[in-house]
PDB file of C-alpha atoms in Angstrom:
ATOM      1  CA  UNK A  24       3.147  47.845  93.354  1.00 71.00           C
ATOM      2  CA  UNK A  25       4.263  49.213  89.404  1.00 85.00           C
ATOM      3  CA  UNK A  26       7.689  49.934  88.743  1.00 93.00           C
ATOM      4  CA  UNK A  27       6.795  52.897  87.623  1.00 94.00           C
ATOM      5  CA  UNK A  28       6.958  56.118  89.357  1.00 95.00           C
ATOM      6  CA  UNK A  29       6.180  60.085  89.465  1.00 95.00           C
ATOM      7  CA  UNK A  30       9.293  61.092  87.600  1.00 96.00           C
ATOM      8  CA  UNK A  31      11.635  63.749  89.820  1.00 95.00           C
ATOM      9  CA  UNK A  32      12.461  67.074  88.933  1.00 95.00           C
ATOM     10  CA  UNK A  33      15.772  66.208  87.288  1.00 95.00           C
ATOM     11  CA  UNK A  34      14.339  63.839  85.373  1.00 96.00           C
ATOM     12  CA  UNK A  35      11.092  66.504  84.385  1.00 96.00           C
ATOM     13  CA  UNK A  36      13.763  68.835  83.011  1.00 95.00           C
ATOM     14  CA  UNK A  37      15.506  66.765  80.541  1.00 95.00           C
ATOM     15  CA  UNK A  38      12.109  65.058  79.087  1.00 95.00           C
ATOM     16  CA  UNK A  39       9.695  68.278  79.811  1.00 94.00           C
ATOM     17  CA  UNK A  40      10.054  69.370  75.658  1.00 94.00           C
ATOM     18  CA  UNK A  41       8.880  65.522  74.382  1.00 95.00           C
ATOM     19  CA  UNK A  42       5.689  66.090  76.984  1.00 93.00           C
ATOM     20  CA  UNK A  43       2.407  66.974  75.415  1.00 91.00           C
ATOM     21  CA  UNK A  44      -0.605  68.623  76.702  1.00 89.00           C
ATOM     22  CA  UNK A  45      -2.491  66.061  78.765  1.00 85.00           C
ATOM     23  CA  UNK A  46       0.267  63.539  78.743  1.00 89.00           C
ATOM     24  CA  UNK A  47       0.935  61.976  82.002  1.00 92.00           C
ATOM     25  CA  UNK A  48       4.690  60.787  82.272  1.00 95.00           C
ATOM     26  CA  UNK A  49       6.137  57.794  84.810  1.00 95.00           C
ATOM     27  CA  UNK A  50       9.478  56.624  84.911  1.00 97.00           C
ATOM     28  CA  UNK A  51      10.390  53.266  85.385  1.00 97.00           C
ATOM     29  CA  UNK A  52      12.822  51.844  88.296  1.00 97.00           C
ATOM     30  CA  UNK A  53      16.491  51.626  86.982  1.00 98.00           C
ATOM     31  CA  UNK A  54      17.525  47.930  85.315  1.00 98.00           C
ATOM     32  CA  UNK A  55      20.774  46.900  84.383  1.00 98.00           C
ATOM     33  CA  UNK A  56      22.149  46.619  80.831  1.00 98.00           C
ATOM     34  CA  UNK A  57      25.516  46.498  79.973  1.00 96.00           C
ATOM     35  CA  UNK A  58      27.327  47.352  83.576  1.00 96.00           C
ATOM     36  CA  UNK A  59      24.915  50.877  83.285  1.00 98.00           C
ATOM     37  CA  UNK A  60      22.091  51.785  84.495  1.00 98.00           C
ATOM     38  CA  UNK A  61      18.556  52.733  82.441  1.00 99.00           C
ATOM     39  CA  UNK A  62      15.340  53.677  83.090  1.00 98.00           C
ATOM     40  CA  UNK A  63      12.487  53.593  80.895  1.00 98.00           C
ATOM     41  CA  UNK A  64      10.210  56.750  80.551  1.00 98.00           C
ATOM     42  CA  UNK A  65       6.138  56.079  79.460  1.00 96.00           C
ATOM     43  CA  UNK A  66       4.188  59.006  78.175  1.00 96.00           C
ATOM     44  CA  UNK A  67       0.331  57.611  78.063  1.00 91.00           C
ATOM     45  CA  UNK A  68      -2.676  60.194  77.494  1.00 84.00           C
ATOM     46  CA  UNK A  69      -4.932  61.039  80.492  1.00 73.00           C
ATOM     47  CA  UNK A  70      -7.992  59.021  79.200  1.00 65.00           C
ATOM     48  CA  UNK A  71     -10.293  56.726  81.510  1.00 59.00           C
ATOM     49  CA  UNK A  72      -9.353  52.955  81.671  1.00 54.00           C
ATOM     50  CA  UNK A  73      -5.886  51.676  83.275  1.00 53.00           C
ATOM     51  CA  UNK A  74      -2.449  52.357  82.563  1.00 49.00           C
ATOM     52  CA  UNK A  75      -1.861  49.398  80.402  1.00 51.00           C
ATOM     53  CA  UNK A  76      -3.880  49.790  77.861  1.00 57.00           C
ATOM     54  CA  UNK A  77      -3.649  53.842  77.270  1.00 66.00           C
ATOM     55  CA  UNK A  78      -1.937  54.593  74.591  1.00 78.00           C
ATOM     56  CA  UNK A  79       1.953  55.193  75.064  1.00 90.00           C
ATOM     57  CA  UNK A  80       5.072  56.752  74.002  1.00 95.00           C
ATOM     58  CA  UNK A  81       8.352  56.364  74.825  1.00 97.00           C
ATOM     59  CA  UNK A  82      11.586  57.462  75.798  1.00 97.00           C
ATOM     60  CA  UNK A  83      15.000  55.887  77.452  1.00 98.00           C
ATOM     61  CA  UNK A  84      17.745  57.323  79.834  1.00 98.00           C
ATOM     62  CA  UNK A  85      21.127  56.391  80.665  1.00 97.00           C
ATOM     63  CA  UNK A  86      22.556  57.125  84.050  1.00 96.00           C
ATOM     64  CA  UNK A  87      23.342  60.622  83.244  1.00 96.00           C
ATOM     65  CA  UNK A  88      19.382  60.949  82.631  1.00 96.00           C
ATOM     66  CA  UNK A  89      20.799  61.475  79.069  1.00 97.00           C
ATOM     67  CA  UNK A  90      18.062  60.747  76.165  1.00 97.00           C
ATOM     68  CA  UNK A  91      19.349  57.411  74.619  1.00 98.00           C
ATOM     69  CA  UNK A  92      19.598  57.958  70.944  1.00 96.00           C
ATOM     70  CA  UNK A  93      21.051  54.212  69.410  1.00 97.00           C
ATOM     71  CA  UNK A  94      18.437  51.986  67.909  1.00 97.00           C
ATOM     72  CA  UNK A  95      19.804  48.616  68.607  1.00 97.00           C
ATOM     73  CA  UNK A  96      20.386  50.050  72.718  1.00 98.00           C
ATOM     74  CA  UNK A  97      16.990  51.011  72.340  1.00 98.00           C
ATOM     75  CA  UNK A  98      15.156  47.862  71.495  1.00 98.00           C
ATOM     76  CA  UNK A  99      17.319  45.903  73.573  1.00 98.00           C
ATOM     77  CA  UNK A 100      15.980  48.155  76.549  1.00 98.00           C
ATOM     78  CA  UNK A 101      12.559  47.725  75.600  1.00 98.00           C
ATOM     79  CA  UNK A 102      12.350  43.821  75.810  1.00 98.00           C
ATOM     80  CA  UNK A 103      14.076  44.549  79.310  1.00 98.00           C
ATOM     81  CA  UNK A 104      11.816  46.951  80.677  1.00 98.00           C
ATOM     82  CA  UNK A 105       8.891  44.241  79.011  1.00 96.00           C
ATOM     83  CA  UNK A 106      10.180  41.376  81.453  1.00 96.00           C
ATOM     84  CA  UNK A 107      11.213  44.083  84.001  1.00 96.00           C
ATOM     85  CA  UNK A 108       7.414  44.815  84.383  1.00 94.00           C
ATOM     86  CA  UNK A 109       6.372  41.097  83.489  1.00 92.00           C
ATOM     87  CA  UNK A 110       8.605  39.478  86.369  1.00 93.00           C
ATOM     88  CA  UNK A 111       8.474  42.852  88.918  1.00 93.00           C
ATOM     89  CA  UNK A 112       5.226  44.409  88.865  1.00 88.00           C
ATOM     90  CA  UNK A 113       2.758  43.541  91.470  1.00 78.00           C
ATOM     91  CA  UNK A 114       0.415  45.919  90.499  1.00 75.00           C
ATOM     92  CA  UNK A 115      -3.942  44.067  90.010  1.00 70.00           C
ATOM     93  CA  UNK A 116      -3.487  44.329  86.178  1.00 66.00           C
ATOM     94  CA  UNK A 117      -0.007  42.636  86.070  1.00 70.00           C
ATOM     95  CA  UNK A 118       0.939  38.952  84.277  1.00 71.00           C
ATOM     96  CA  UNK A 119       2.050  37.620  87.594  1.00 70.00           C
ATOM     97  CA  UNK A 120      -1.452  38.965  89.289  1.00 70.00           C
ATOM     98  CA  UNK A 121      -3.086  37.579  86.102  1.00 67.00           C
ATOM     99  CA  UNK A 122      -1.726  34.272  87.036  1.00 64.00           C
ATOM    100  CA  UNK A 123      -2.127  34.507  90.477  1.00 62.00           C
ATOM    101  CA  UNK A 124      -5.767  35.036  90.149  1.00 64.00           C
ATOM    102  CA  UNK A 125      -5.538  31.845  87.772  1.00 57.00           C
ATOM    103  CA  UNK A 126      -4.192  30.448  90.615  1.00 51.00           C
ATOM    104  CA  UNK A 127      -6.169  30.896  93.612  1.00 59.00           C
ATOM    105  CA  UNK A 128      -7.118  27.574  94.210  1.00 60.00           C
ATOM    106  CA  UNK A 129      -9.899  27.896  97.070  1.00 67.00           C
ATOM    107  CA  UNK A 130     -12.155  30.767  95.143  1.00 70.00           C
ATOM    108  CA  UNK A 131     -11.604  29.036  92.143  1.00 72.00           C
ATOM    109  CA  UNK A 132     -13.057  25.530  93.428  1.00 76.00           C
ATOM    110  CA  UNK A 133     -15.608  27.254  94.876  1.00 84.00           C
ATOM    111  CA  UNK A 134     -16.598  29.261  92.079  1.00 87.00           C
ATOM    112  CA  UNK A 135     -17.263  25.909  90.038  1.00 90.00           C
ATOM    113  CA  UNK A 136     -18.701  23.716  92.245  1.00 91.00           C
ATOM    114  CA  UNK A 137     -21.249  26.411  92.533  1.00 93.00           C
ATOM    115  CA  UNK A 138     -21.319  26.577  88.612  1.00 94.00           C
ATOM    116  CA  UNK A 139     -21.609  22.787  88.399  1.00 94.00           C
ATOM    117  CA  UNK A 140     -24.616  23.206  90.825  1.00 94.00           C
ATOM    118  CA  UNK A 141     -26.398  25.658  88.730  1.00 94.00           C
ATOM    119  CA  UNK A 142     -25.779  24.037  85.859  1.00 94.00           C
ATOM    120  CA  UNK A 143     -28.008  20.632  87.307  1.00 93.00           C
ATOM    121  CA  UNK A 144     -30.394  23.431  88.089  1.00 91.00           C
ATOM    122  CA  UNK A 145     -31.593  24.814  84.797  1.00 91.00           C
ATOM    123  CA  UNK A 146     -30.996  20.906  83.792  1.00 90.00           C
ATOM    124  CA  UNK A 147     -33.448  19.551  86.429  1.00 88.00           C
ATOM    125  CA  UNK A 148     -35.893  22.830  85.881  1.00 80.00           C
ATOM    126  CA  UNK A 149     -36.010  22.174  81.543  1.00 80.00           C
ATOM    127  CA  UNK A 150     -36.379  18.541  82.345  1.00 78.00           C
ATOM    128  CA  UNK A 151     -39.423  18.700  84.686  1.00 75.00           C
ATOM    129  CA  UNK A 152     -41.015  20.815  81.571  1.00 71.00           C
ATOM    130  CA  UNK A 153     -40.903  18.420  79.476  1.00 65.00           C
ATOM    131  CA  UNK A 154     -41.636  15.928  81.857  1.00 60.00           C
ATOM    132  CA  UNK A 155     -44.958  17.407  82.890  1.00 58.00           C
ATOM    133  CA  UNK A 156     -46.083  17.667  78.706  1.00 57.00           C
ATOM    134  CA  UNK A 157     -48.712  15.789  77.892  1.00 45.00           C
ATOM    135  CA  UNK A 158     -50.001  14.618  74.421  1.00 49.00           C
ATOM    136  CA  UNK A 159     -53.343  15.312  72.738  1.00 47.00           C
ATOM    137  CA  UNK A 160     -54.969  12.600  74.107  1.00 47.00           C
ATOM    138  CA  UNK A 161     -53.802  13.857  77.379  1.00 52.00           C
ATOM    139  CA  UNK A 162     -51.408  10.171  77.854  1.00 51.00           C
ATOM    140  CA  UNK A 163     -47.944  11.913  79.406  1.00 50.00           C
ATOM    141  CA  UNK A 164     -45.340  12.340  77.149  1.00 49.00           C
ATOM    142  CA  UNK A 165     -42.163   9.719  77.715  1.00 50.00           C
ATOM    143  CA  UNK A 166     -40.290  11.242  80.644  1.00 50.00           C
ATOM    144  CA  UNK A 167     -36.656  12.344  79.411  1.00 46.00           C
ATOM    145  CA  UNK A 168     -33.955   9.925  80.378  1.00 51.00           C
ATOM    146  CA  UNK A 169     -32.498  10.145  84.285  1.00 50.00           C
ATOM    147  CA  UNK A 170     -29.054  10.195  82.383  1.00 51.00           C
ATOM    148  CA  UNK A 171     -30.065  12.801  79.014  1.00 58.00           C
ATOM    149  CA  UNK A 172     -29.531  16.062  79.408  1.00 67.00           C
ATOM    150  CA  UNK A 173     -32.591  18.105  78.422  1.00 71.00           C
ATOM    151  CA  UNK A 174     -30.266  21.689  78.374  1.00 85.00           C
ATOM    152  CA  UNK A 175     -28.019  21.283  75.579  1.00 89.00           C
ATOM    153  CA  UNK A 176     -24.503  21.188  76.446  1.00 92.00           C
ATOM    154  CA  UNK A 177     -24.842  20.516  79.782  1.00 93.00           C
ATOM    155  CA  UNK A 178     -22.661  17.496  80.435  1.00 94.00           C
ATOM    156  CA  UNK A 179     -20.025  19.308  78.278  1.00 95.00           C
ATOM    157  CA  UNK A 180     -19.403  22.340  80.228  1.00 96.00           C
ATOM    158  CA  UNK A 181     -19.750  20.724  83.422  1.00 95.00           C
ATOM    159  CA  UNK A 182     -16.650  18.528  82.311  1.00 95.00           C
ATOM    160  CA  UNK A 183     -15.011  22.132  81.020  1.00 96.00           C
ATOM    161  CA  UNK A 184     -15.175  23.191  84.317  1.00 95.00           C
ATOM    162  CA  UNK A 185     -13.758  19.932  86.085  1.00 94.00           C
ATOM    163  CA  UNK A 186     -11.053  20.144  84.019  1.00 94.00           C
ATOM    164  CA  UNK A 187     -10.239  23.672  84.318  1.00 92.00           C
ATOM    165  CA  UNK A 188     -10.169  23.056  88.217  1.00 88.00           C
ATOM    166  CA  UNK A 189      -7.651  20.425  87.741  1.00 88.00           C
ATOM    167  CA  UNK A 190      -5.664  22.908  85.371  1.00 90.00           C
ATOM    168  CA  UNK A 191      -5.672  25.537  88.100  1.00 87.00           C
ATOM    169  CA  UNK A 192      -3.918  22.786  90.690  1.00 87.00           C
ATOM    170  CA  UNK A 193      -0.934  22.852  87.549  1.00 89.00           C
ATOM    171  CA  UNK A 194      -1.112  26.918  87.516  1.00 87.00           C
ATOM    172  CA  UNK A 195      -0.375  27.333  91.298  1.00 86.00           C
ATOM    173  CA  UNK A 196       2.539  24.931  91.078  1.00 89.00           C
ATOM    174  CA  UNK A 197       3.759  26.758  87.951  1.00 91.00           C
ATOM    175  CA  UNK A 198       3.380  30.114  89.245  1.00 88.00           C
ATOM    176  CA  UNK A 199       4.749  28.998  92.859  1.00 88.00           C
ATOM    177  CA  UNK A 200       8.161  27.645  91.028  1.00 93.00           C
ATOM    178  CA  UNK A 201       7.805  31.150  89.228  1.00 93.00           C
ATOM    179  CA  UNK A 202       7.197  33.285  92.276  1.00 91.00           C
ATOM    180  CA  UNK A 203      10.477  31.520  94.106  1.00 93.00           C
ATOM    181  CA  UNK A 204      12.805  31.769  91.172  1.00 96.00           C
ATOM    182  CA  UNK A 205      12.135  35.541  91.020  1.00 95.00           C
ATOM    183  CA  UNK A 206      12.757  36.146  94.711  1.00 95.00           C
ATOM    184  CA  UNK A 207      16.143  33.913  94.212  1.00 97.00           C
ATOM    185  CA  UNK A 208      17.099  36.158  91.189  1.00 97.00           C
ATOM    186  CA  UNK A 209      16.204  39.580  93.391  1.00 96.00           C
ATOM    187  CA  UNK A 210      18.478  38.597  95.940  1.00 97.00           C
ATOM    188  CA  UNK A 211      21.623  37.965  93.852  1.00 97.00           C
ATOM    189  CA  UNK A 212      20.712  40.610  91.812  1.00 97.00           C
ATOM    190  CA  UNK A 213      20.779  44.329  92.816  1.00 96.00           C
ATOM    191  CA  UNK A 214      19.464  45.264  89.672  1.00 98.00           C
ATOM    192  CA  UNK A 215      17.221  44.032  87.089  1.00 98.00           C
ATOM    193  CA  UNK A 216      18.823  42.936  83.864  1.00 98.00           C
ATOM    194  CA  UNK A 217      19.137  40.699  80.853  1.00 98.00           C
ATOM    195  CA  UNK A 218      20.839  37.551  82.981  1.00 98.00           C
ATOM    196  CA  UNK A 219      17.656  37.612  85.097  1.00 98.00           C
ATOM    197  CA  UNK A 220      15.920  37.695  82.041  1.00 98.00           C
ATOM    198  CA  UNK A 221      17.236  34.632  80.206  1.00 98.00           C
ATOM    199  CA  UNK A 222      17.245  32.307  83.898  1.00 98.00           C
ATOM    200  CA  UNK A 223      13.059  33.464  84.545  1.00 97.00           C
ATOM    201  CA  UNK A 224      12.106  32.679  80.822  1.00 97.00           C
ATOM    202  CA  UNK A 225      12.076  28.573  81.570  1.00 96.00           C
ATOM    203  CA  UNK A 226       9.725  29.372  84.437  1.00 96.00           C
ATOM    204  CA  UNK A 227       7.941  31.897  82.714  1.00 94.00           C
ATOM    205  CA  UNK A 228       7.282  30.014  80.020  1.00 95.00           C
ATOM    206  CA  UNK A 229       5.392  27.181  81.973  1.00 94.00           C
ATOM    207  CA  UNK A 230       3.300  29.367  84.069  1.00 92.00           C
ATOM    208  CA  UNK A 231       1.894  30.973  80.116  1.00 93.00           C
ATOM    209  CA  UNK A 232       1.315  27.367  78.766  1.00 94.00           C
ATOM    210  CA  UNK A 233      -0.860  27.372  81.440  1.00 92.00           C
ATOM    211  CA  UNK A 234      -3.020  30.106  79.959  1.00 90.00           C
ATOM    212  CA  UNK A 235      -2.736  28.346  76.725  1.00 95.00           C
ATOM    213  CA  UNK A 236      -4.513  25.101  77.808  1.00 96.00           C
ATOM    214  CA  UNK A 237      -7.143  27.123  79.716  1.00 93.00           C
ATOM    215  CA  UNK A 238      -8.004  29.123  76.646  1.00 95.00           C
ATOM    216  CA  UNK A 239      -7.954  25.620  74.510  1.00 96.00           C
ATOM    217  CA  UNK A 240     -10.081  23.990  77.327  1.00 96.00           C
ATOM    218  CA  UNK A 241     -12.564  27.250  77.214  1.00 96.00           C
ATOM    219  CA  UNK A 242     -12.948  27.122  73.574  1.00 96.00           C
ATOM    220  CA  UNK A 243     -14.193  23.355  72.947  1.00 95.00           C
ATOM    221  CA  UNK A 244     -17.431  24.580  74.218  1.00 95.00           C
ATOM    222  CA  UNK A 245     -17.899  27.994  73.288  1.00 95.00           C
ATOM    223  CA  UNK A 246     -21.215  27.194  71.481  1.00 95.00           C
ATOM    224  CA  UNK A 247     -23.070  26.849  74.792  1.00 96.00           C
ATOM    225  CA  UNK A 248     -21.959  29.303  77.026  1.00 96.00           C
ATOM    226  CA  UNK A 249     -24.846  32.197  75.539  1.00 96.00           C
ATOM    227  CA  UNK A 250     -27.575  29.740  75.652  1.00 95.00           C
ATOM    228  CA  UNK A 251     -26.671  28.587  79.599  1.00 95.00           C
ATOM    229  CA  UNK A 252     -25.865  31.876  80.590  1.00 95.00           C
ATOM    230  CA  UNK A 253     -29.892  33.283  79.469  1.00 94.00           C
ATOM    231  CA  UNK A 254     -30.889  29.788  81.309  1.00 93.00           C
ATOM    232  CA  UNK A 255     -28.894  30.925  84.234  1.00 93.00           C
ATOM    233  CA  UNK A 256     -30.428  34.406  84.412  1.00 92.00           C
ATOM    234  CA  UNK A 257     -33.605  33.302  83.607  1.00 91.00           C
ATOM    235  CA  UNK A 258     -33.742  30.939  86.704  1.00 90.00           C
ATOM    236  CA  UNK A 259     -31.891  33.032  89.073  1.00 88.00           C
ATOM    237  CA  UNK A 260     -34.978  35.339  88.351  1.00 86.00           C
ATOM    238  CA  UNK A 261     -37.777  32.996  88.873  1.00 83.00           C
ATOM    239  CA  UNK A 262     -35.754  31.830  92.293  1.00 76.00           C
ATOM    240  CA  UNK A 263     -35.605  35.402  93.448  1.00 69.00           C
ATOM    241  CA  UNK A 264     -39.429  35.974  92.913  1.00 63.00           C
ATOM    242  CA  UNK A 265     -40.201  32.691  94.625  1.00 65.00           C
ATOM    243  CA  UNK A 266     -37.335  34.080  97.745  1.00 60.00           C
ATOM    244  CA  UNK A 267     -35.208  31.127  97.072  1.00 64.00           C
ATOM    245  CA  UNK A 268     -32.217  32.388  98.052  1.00 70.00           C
ATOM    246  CA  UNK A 269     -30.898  28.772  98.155  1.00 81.00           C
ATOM    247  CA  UNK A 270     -30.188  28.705  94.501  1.00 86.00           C
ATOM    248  CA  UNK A 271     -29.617  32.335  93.767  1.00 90.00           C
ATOM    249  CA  UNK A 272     -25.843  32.306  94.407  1.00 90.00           C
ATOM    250  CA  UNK A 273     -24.948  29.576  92.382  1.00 93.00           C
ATOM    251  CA  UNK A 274     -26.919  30.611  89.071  1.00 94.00           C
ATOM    252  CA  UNK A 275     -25.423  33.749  89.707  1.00 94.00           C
ATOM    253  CA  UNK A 276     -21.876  32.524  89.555  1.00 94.00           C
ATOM    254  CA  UNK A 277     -22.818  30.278  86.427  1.00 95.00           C
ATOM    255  CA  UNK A 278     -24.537  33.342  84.807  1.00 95.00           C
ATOM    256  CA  UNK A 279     -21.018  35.339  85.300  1.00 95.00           C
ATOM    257  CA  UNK A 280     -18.937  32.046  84.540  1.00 95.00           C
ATOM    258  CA  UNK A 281     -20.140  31.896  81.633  1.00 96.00           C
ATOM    259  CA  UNK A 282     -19.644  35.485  80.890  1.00 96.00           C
ATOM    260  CA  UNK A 283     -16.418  35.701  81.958  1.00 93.00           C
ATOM    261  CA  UNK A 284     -15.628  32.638  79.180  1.00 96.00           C
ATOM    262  CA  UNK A 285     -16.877  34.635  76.517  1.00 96.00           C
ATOM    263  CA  UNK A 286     -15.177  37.896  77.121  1.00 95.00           C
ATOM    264  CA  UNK A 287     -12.081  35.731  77.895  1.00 93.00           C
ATOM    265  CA  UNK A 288     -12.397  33.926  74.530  1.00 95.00           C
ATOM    266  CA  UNK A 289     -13.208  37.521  73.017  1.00 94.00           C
ATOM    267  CA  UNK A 290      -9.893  38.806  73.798  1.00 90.00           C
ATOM    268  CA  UNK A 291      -7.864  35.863  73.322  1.00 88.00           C
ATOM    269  CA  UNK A 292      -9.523  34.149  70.879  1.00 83.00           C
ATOM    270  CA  UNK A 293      -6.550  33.724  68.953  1.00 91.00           C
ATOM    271  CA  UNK A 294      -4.935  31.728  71.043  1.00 94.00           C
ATOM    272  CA  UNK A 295      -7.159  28.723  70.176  1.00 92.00           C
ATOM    273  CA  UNK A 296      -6.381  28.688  66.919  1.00 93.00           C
ATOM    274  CA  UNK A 297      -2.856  28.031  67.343  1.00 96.00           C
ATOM    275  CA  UNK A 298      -0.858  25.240  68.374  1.00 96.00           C
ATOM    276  CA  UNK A 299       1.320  24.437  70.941  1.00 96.00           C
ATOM    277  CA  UNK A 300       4.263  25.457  68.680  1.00 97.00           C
ATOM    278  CA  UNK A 301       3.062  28.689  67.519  1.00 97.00           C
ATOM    279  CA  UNK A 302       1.906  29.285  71.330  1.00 97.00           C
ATOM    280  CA  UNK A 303       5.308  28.788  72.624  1.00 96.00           C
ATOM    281  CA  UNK A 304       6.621  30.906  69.868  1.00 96.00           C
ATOM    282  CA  UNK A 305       4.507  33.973  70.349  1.00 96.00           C
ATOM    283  CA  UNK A 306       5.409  33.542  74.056  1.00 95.00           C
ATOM    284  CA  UNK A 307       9.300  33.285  73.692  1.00 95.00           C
ATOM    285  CA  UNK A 308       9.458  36.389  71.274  1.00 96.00           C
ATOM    286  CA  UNK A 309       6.954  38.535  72.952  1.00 96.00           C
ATOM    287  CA  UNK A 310       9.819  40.767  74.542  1.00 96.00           C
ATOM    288  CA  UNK A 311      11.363  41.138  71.067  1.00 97.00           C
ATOM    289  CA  UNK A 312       7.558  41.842  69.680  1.00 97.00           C
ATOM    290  CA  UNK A 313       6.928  44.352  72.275  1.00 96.00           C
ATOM    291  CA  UNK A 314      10.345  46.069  71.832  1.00 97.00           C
ATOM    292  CA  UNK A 315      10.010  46.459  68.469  1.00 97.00           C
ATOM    293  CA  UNK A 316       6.237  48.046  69.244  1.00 96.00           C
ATOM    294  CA  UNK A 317       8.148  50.731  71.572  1.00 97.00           C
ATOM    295  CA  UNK A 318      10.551  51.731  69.516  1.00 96.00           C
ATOM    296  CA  UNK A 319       7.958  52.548  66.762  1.00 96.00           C
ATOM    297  CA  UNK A 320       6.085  55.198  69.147  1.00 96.00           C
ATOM    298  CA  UNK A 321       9.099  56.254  70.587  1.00 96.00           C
ATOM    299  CA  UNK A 322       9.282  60.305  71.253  1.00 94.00           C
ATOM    300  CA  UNK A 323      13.098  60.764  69.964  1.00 91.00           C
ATOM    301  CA  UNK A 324      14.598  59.434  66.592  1.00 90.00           C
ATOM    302  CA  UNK A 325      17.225  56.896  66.972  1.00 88.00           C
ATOM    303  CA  UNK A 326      20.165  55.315  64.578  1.00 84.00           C
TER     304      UNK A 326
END
C-alpha cells in the first residue's frame, strides 16, 4: 500500500492552476513537522512504467491545505516525505519490498541451489567435449582434470552465489530488526515525523549495507556472467529438444541469475566502486540529496 492517494476535492481546488495537461496528481498521507501537519503533493506525467520513476513535480501543504512557500520548510519536508515513503510504503516497488525480496530466504536458497546445479551442468557438458577429442593420430586427448573447470569461471560464481545465500541469512535479520522498530515507532507515534526519522536511520542503515555487500559480492565476477548465461541458454535448448525436462529448470534459473546480475550491476554499478565510507555516506544523506532534488522541480517558487 503507497502513501499516496487520489487527492480530494478540497485539496483539487487549491492545486488545480499548478496541474498540467496529462499530469496525474496524488497526495501524500499527512506527517508531522513542527507540532503541524503536511502533506506532500506529486505531479508525475501519465507515461507507461511505474510511479517511481515518472518524472515529478512538486508541491507542499500545511494544514490549512495552504501552498507552503518557505524554502528551508520546504526541503526539510522533502527529506520527510523521502523516509515517510522509505519506512511506510508497502507498495512492490518500495525499499522495504526491495529488501524484503532480498530477504526471502526459502526462494532465494532455492533459486541458487538450482543455479549451482546448472552451473555443474554446462561444466560437466564442455568437459565431456573435450574429453571425447581425439588427436591426429586418433590417441585421446588427456582427459581434463576431475577438479579443473573446463567453463571458465565456474568455481567463481558458484562461490558468488554461496556467499550471497549466506548474505541473505544477514538481510532477513537486518530487515526483521527494521520491520519491528517501525511498527514500535507507529504505535507511539500518531503521525509520521522527523523523531521517527532520526530513531529508524540506525536500522535503516544496516538493512542498505546489506545491498552494499551484495552489489560488491556481484561485481567480483562480473566478467563471467555473459559467457555462462549463452552456456545456460544454449543447454537449456539442447535439453528441451532431447525432452529433458530434468535439467530445464535449473539452466533456466542460471540463465535468468545471471541476467538479473547484470541488469543489477547495470543500475547500480556505482556502488562497487565505492567504499564502505562513501557507501554509508551516500546512504545517510540521501534524504537531504533527495530533498534538495524536489525542491528543484518544485511547481511554486519559494524564499
Amino acid at each position: 500500500m503507497s502513501i499516496y492517494t487520489t487527492p480530494s476535492p478540497e485539496v483539487m481546488k487549491v492545486i488545480n492552476s499548478y496541474k498540467k495537461p496529462f499530469e496525474e496528481v496524488l497526495v501524500s498521507q499527512p506527517a508531522m513537522l513542527q507540532g503541524s501537519l503536511y502533506r506532500e503533493v506529486v505531479f508525475k506525467k501519465k507515461v507507461l512504467g511505474n510511479f517511481r520513476e515518472n518524472p515529478k513535480e512538486y508541491l507542499y501543504l500545511d494544514e490549512n491545505n495552504e501552498i507552503v512557500n518557505n524554502k528551508n520548510t520546504v526541503l526539510r519536508l522533502g527529506r520527510l516525505f523521502f523516509y515517510m515513503d522509505a519506512f511506510l510504503s508497502q507498495d512492490k516497488d518500495s525499499i522495504i519490498a526491495a529488501l524484503q525480496r532480498d530477504g526471502d530466504l526459502q526462494k532465494t536458497s532455492n533459486d541458487f541451489e538450482q543455479s549451482i546445479f546448472a552451473l555443474e551442468l554446462i561444466n560437466k557438458k564442455e568437459k565431456s567435449k573435450k574429453d571425447s577429442k581425439f588427436d591426429k593420430n586418433k590417441k585421446q586427448v588427456k582427459k581434463v582434470d576431475e577438479e579443473e573447470t573446463a567453463v571458465k569461471g565456474v568455481k567463481e560464481v558458484e562461490n558468488t552465489l554461496t556467499k550471497l545465500s549466506a548474505l541473505r541469512i544477514k538481510t532477513n535479520e537486518k530487515l526483521k530488526m527494521l520491520l519491528e522498530k517501525i511498527e514500535e515507532e507507529k504505535e507511539k507515534n500518531e503521525h509520521f515525523n522527523e523523531l521517527m526519522v532520526e530513531v529508524l536511520m540506525p536500522y535503516y542503515r544496516e538493512a542498505m549495507v546489506c545491498n552494499y555487500e551484495k552489489i560488491q559480492l556481484i561485481s567480483i565476477n562480473s566478467d563471467y556472467y555473459n559467457d555462462i548465461k549463452k552456456r545456460a541458454d544454449k543447454a537449456k535448448k539442447s535439453y528441451t529438444l532431447r525432452f529433458n525436462t530434468r535439467n530445464t529448470e535449473p539452466l533456466m534459473k542460471l540463465h535468468y541469475t545471471m541476467g538479473y546480475f547484470e541488469n543489477l550491476l547495470r543500475s547500480y554499478g556505482n556502488i562497487a566502486s565505492m567504499n564502505y565510507n562513501q557507501y554509508l555516506k551516500v546512504v545517510t544523506n540521501s534524504g537531504k540529496t533527495n530533498a534538495e532534488y524536489k525542491i528543484s522541480v518544485l511547481k511554486n517558487k519559494v524564499q
